[in-house]
Coordinates of C-alpha atoms in Angstrom, one line a residue:
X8 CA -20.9 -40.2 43.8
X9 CA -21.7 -36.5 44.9
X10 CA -22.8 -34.2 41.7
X11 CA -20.1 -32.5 40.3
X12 CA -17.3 -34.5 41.2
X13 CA -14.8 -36.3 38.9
X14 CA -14.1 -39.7 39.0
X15 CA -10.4 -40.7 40.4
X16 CA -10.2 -43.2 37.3
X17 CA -10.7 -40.0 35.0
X18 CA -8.5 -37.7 36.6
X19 CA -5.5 -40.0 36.4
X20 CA -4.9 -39.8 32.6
X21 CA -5.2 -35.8 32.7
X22 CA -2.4 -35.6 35.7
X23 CA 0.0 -37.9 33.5
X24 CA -0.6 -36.3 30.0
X25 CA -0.1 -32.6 31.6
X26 CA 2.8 -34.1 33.6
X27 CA 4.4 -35.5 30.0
X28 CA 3.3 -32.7 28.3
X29 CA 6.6 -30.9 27.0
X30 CA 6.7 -27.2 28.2
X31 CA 6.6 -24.2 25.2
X32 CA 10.2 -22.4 24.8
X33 CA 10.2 -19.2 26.4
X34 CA 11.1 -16.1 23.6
X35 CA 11.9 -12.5 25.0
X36 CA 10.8 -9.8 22.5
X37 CA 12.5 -6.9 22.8
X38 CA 12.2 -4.2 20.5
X39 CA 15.5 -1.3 20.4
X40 CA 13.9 2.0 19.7
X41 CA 16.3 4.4 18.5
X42 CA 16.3 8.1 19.8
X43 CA 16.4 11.0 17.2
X44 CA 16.9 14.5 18.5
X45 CA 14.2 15.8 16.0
X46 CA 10.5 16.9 16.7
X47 CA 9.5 13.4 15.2
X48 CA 10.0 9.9 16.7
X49 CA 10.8 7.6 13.6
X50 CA 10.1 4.0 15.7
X51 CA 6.9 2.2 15.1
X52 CA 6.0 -1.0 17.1
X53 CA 5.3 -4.5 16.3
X54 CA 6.8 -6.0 19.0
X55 CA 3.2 -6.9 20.4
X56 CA 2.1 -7.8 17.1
X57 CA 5.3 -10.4 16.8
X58 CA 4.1 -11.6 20.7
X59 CA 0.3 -12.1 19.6
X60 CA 1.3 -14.3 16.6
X61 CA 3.6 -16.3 17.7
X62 CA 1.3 -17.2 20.7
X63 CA -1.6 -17.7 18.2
X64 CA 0.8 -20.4 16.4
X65 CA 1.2 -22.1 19.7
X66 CA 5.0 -23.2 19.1
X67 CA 6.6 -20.6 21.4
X68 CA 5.4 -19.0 24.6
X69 CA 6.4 -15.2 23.8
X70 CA 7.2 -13.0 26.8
X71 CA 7.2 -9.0 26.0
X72 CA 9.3 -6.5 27.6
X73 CA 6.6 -5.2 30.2
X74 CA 6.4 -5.0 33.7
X75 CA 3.2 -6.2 33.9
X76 CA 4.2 -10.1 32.3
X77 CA 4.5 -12.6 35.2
X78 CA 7.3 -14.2 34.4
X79 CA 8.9 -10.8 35.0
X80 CA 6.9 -10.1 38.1
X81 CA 7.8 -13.4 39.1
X82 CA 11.9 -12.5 39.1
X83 CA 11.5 -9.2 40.1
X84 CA 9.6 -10.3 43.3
X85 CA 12.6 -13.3 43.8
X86 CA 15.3 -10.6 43.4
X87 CA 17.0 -11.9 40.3
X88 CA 15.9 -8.9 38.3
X89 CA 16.5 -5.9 40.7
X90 CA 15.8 -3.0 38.3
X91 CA 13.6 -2.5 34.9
X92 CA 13.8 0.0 32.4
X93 CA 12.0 0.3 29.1
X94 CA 14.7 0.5 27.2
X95 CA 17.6 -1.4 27.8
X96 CA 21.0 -2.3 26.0
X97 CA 21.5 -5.6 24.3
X98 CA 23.8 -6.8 27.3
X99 CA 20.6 -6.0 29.7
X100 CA 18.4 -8.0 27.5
X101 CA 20.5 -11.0 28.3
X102 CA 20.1 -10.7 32.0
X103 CA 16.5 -10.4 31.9
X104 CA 16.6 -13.6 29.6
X105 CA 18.3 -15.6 31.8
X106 CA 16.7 -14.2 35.0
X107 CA 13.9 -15.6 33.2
X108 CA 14.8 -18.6 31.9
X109 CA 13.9 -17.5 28.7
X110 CA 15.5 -20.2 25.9
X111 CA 15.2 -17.3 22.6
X112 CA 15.3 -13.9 23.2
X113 CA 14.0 -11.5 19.7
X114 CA 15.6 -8.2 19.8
X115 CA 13.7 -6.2 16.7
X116 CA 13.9 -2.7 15.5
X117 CA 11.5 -1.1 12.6
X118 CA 11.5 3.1 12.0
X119 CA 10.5 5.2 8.8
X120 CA 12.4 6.9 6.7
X121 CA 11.4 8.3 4.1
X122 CA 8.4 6.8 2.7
X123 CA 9.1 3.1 3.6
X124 CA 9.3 1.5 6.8
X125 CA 12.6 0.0 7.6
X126 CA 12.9 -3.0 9.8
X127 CA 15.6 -5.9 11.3
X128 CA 15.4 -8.6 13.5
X129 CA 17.5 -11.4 15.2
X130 CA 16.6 -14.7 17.2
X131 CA 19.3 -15.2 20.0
X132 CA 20.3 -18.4 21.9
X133 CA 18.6 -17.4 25.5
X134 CA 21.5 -18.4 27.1
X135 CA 24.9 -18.2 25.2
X136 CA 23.7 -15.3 23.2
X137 CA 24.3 -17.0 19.6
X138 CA 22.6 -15.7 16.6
X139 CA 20.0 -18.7 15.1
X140 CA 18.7 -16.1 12.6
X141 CA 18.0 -12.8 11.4
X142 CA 15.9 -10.8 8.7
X143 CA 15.5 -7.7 7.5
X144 CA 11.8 -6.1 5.9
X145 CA 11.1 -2.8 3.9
X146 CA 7.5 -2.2 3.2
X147 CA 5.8 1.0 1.3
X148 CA 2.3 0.8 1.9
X149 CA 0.3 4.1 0.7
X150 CA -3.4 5.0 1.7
X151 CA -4.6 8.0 0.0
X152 CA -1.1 9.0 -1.1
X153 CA 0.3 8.6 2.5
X154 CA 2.4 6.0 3.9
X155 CA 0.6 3.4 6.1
X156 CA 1.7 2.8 9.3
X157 CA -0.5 0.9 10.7
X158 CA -0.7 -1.8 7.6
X159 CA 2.7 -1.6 7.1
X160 CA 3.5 -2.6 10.7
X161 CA 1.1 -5.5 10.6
X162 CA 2.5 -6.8 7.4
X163 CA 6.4 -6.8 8.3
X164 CA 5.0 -8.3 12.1
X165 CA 2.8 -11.3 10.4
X166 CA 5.6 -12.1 8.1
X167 CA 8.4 -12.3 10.9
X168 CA 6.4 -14.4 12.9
X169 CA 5.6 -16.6 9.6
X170 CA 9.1 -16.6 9.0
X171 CA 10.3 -17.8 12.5
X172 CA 7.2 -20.5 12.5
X173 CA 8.9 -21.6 9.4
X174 CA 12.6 -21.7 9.8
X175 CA 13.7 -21.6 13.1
X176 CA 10.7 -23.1 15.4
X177 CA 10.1 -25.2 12.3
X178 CA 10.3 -28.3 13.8
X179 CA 9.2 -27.4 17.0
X180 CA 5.5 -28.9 17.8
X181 CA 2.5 -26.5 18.0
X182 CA 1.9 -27.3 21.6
X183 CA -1.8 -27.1 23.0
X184 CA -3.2 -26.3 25.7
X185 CA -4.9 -29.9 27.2
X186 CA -9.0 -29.1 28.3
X187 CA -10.2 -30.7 31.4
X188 CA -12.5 -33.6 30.2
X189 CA -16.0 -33.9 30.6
X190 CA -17.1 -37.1 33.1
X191 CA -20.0 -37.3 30.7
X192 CA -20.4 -39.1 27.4
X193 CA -18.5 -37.6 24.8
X194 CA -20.2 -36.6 22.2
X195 CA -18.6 -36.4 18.5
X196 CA -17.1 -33.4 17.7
X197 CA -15.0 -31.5 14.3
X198 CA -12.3 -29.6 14.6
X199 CA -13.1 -26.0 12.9
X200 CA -10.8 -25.3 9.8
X201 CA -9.5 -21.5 9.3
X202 CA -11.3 -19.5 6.6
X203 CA -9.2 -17.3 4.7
X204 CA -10.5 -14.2 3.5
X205 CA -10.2 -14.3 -0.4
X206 CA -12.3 -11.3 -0.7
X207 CA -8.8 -8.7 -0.4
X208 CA -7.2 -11.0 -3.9
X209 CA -10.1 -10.9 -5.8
X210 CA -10.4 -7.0 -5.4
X211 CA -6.1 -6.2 -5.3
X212 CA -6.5 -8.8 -8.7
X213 CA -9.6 -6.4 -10.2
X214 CA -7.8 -2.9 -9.2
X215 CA -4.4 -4.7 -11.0
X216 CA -6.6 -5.6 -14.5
X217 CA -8.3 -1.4 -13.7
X218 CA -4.3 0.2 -13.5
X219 CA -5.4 1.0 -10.2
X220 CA -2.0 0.4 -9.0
X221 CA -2.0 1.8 -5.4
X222 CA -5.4 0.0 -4.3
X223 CA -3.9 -2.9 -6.3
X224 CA -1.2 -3.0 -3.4
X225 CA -2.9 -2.2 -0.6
X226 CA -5.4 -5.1 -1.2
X227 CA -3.3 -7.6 -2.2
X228 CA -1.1 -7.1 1.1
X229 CA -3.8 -7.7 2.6
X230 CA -4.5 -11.1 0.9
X231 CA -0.8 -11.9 2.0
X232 CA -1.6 -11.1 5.8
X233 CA -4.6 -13.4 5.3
X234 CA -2.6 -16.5 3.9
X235 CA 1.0 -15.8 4.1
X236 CA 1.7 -19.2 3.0
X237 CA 0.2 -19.0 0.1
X238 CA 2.5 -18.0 -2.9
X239 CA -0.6 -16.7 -5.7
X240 CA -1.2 -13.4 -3.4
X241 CA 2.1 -13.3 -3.0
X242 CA 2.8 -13.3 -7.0
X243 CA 0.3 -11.1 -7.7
X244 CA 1.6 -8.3 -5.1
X245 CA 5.0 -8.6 -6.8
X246 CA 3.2 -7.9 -10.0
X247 CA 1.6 -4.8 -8.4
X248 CA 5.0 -3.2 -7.0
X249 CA 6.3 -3.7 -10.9
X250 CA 3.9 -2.1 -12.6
X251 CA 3.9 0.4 -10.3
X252 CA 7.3 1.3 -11.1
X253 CA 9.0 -0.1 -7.6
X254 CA 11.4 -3.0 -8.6
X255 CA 13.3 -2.7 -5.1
X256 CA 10.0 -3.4 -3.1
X257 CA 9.1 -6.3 -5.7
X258 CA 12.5 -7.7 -5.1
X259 CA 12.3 -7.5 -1.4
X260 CA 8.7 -9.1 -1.4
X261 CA 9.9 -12.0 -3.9
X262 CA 13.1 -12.5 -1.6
X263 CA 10.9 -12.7 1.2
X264 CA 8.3 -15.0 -0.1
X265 CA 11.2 -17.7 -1.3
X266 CA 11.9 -17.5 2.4
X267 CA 9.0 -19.1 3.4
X268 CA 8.4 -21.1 0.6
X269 CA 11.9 -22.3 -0.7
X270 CA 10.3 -24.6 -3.1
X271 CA 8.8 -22.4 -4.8
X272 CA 11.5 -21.4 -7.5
X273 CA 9.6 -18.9 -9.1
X274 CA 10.1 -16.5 -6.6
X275 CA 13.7 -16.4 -7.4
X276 CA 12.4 -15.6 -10.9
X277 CA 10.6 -12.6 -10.4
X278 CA 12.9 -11.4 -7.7
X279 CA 15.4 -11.5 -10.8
X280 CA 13.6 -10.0 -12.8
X281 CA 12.6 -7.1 -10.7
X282 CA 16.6 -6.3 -9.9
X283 CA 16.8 -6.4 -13.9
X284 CA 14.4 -3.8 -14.2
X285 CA 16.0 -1.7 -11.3
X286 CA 19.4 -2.0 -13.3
X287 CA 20.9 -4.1 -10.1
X288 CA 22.1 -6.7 -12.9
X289 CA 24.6 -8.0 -10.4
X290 CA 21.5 -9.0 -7.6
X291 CA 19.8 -10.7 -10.4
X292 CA 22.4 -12.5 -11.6
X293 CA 22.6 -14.4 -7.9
X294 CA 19.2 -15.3 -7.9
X295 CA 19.1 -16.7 -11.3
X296 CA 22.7 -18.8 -10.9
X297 CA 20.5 -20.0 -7.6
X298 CA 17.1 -20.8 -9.5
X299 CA 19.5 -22.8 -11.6
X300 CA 21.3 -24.5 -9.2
X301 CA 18.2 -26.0 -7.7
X302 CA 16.9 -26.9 -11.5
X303 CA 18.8 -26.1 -14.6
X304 CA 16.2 -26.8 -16.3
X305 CA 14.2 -23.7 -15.2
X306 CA 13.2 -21.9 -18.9
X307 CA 12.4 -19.1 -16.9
X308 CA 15.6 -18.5 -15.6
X309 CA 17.3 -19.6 -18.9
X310 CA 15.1 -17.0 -20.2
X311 CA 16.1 -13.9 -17.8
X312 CA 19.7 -15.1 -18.2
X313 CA 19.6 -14.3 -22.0
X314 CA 17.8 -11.3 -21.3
X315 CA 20.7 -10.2 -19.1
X316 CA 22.9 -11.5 -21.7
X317 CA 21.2 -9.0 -24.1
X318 CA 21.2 -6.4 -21.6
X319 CA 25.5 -6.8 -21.4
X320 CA 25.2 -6.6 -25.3
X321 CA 26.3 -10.1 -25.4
X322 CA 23.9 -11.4 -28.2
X323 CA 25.5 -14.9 -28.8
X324 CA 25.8 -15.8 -25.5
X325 CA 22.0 -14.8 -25.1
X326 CA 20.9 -16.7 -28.1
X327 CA 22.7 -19.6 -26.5
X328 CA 20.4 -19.4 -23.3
X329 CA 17.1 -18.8 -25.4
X330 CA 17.9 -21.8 -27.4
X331 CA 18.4 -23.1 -24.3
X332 CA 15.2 -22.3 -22.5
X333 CA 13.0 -23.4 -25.4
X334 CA 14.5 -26.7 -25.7
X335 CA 13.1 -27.0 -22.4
X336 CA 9.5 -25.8 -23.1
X337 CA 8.5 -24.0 -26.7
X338 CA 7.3 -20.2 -25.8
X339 CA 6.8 -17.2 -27.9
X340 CA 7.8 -14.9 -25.8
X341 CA 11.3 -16.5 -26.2
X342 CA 11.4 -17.3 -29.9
X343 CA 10.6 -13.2 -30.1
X344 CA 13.4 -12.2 -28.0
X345 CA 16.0 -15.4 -29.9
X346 CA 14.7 -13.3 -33.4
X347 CA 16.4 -10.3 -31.8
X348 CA 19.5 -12.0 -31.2
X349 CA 19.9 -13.0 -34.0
X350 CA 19.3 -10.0 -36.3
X351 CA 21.7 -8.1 -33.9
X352 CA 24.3 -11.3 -35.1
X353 CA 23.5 -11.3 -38.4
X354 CA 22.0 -14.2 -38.5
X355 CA 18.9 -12.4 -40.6
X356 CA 17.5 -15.5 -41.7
X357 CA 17.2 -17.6 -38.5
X358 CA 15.8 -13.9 -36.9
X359 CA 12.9 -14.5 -39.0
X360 CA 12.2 -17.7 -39.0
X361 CA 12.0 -17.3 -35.2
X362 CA 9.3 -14.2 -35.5
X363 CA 7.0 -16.3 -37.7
X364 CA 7.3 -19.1 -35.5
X365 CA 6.2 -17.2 -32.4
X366 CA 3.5 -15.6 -34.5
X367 CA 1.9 -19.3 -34.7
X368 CA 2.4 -19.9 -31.6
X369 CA 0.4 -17.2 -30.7
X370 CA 2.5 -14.5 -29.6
X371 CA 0.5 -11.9 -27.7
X372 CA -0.7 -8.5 -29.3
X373 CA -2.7 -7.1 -26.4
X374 CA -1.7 -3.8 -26.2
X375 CA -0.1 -4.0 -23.0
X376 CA 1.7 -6.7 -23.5
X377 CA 2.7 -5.6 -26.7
X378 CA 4.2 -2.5 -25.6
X379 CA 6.3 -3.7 -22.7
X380 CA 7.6 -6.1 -25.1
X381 CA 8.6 -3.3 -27.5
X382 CA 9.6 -1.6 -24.6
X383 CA 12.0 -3.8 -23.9
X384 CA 13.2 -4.2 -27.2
X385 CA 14.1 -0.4 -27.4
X386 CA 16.5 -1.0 -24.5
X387 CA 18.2 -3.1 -26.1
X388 CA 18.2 -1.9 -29.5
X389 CA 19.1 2.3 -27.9
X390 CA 22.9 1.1 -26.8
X391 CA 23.4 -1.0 -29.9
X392 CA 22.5 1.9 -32.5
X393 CA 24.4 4.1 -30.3
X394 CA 27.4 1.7 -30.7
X395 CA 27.5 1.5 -34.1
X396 CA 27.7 5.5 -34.8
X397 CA 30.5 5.5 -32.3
X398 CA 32.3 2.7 -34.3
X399 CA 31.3 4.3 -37.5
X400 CA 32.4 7.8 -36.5
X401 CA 35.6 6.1 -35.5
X402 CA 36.5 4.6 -39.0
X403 CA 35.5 8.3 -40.7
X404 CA 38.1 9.7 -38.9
X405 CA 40.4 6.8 -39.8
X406 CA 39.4 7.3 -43.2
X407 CA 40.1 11.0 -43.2
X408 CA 43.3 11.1 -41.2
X409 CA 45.3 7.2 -41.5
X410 CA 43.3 5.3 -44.8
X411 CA 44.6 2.3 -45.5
X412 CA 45.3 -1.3 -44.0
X413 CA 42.2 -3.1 -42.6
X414 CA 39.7 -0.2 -42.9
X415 CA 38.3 -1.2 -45.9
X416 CA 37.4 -4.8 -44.5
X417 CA 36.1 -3.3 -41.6
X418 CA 33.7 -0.7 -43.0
X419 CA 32.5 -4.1 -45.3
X420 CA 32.0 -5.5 -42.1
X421 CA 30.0 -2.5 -40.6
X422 CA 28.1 -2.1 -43.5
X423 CA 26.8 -5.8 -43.6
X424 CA 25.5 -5.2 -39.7
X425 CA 24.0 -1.7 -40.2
X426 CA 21.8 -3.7 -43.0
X427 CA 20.9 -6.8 -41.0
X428 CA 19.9 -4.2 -38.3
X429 CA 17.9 -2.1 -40.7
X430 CA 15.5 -5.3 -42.1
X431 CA 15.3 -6.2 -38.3
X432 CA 13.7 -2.6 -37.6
X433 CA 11.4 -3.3 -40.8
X434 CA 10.1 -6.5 -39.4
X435 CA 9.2 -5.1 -36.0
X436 CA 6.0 -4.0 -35.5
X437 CA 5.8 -0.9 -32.8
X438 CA 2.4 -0.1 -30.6
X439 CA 0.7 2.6 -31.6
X440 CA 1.6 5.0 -29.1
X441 CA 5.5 4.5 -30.8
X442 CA 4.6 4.4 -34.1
X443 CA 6.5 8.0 -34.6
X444 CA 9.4 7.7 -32.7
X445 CA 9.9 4.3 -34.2
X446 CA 9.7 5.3 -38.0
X447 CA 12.2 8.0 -36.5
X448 CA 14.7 5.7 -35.4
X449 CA 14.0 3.4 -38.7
X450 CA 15.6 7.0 -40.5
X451 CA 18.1 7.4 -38.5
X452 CA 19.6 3.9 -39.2
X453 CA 19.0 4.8 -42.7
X454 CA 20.9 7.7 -43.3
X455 CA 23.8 5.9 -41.0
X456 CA 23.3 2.9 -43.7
X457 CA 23.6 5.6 -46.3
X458 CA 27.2 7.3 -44.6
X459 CA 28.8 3.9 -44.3
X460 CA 27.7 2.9 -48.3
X461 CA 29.6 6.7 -48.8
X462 CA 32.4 5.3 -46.6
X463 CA 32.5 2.2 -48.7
X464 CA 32.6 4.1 -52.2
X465 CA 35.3 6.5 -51.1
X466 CA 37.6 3.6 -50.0
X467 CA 37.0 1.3 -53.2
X468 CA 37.2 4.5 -55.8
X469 CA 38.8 7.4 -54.1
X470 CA 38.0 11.0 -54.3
X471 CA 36.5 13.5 -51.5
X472 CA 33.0 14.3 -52.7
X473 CA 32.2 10.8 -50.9
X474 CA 34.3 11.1 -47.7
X475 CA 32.0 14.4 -47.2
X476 CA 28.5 13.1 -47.9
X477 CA 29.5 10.6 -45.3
X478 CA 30.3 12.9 -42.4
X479 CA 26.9 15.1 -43.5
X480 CA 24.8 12.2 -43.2
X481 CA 26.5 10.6 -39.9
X482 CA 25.6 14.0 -38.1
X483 CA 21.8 13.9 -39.8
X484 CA 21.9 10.7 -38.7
X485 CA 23.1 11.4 -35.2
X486 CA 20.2 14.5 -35.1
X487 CA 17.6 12.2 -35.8
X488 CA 18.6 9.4 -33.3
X489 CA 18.2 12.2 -30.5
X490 CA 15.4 13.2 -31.5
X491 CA 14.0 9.6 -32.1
X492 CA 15.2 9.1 -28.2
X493 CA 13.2 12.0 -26.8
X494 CA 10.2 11.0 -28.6
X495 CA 10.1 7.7 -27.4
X496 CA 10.6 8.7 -23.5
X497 CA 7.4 11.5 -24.3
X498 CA 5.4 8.7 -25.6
X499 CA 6.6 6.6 -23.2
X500 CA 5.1 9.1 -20.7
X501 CA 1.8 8.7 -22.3
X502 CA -0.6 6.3 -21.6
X503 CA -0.8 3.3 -23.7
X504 CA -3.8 3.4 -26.0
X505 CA -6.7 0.6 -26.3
X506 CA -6.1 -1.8 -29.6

């Protein structure tokens, strides 16, 4: 046999296996560029980034909207596409497709506004034009206090294309390319595994432990773009955006991350929790009634449920779910927060019980910790001191215009729950950098305490000396509970001291 010819023999299982070999589903990308009359175009492309990944997963061959790509030489030269422009509307994009044979088309849009980049993007039906899915990405990336671009770009690319590998084309097979074999012996050979870069998590995870927020995020998106699958980058990005004081983005993120990973529940935690701490109650409340749905018995999500409950000033309800979450798993983080719903109930003893309790359990005092705990607390605590002077302003003017009837069992009532409130303050132990505005607060509930035991005395013996120490010592107290609030917000400003 002549050098450098094949056998016949061998060629024969190479022409059937190419011949059997299914052929990859054509995708159009197509990216809609909006046009601004300003000084400044707003669109940034990823449309080649979305084509480069999802040939790299090997599912899909991806066709861009160029000129230059064969199969769009190929119909131009036939006559079935008889003009091209760059941009096109969505009707024109469906021509191309079919002129094509394209069996997805990807129309995508991304532009900046502001300091985030904005994107959306849907996967069409080649053919009949029906949606099969859509998504939509907002990223803030900052570089030496500027937005960027470029990372952002790469980020909200690599996640589409994880996205569609794992949800639409997830069942499609990653198709490979079949070598020619060699007519000699084969010799034994390993397939190479991918290396992912950890290098980009161990330095976001250092700059996160250093407060240095900004290269915190910037690293750790770029442990994400090197293992999107992988949910501890993932977590500890969301944990970035938090404490850097963007809930929204850490929603977003956790959103998209349960996305990909739908069995990972905690994502629907944290996403919860970050719409909690941007105030969008409602938002949260979906994704916890949807962590529970796939487990009730999540004590994370029974956990952020009470705290929502507490939030709404709902104590009993959210006593109800912290007894809940910690019949499912004993945490001190919960028995602290079920001792606060119960001294706001009255239910002093059972409060206390619950703070020692989480105290041997080992309930964390490291300063940070510590002070977004108390933190929290305060939030709580603001609305409910507030409410009580309201209700006891409102009896004092009961009491000086209509006395009589229920009042006097009502300002028992009010009394009794202005001094369960008061030994809950005494047990709480504030950070150091709240130490002032705390003791503040402490006399402020005081000399409240002090106007409704005047209140009491006036209704039980009569007489007007005791009706006017009240009112005095409701507006001290009122005075001091400002003041107590604008102390906390400056400390709150300041940065939390070392233990």
């Amino acid at each position: 046999m002549p050098a450098g010819t094949r056998p016949a023999g061998m060629m024969l299982p190479l022409i059937a296996a190419l011949a059997l070999a299914p052929a990859k589903p054509t995708v159009l990308i197509y990216q809609d560029m909006v046009i601004e009359f300003t000084d400044k175009d707003n669109n940034v492309l990823v449309a080649k980034e979305i084509a480069s990944g999802l040939d790299a997963v090997g599912k899909v061959a991806p066709v861009s909207w160029e000129m230059s790509e064969p199969a769009v030489v190929a119909a131009i030269r036939s006559g079935a596409i008889r003009s091209w422009e760059a941009t096109a509307k969505k009707d024109d994009v469906f021509k191309v497709s079919r002129a094509i044979g394209a069996d997805y088309v990807v129309i995508c849009k991304v532009l900046r506004k502001g300091g985030e980049l904005e994107g959306d993007i849907q996967l069409y039906r080649g053919r009949g034009g029906r949606t099969v899915w859509d998504n939509n990405a907002k990223y803030s990336i900052i570089r030496n206090g500027k937005l960027d671009i470029v990372s952002g770009s790469m980020t909200i690319a690599s996640t589409w294309v994880a996205q569609l590998d794992t949800i639409p084309f997830k069942d499609l097979p990653a198709s490979r390319s079949l070598a020619t074999p060699d007519p000699g012996i084969p010799t034994a050979t390993h397939t190479p595994s991918v290396r992912i870069d950890s290098a980009p998590l161990a330095s976001g995870r250092k700059a996160l432990r250093e407060g240095k927020l900004i290269e915190a995020v910037v690293f750790l998106n770029d442990a994400v773009d090197a293992d999107p699958m992988s949910a501890e980058p993932r977590l500890a990005l969301i944990e970035a955006l938090q404490q850097a004081g963007h809930p929204f983005l850490a929603a977003g993120e956790a959103a998209r991350a349960y996305e990909l990973m739908p069995d990972r529940s905690e994502f629907l935690i944290v996403a919860a929790q970050s719409w909690i701490d941007g105030g969008q109650t409602d938002r949260a409340f979906e994704k916890i009634q949807e962590a529970l749905a796939k487990d009730p018995k999540n004590a994370a999500a029974r956990t952020i449920f009470g705290d929502m409950m507490m939030g709404r000033l709902d104590f009993e309800r959210a006593a109800e779910q912290y007894t809940a979450a910690l019949a499912i798993r004993q945490d001190p983080e919960t028995l602290y927060k079920r001792a606060q719903a119960y001294a706001l109930t009255e239910e002093f003893s059972k409060s206390v019980e619950d703070l020692e309790k989480a105290n041997k359990l080992g309930l964390s005092q490291e300063p940070e910790i510590a002070t977004k705990r108390y933190r929290n607390n305060v939030g709580v605590l603001e609305p409910v001191i507030q409410s009580m002077a309201v209700a006891f302003r409102n009896l004092l003017k009961e009491a000086q215009s209509e006395p009589g009837g229920s009042l006097k069992a009502r300002t028992d009532t009010w009394v009794l729950r202005a001094s369960a409130l008061m030994q809950y303050l005494d047990r709480v132990t504030p950070p150091l950098v709240h130490v002032k505005s705390h003791e503040q607060r402490g006399l402020a509930m005081n000399l409240l305490y002090q106007a409704g035991k005047g209140l009491h005395r006036h209704l039980a013996e009569g007489g007007q000396a005791g009706l006017g120490d009240a009112d005095l010592l409701q507006i001290e107290a009122m005075r001091e509970l400002a003041a107590a609030k604008s102390r906390f917000e400056s400390e709150h400003a300041a940065p939390t001291p070392c233990a």
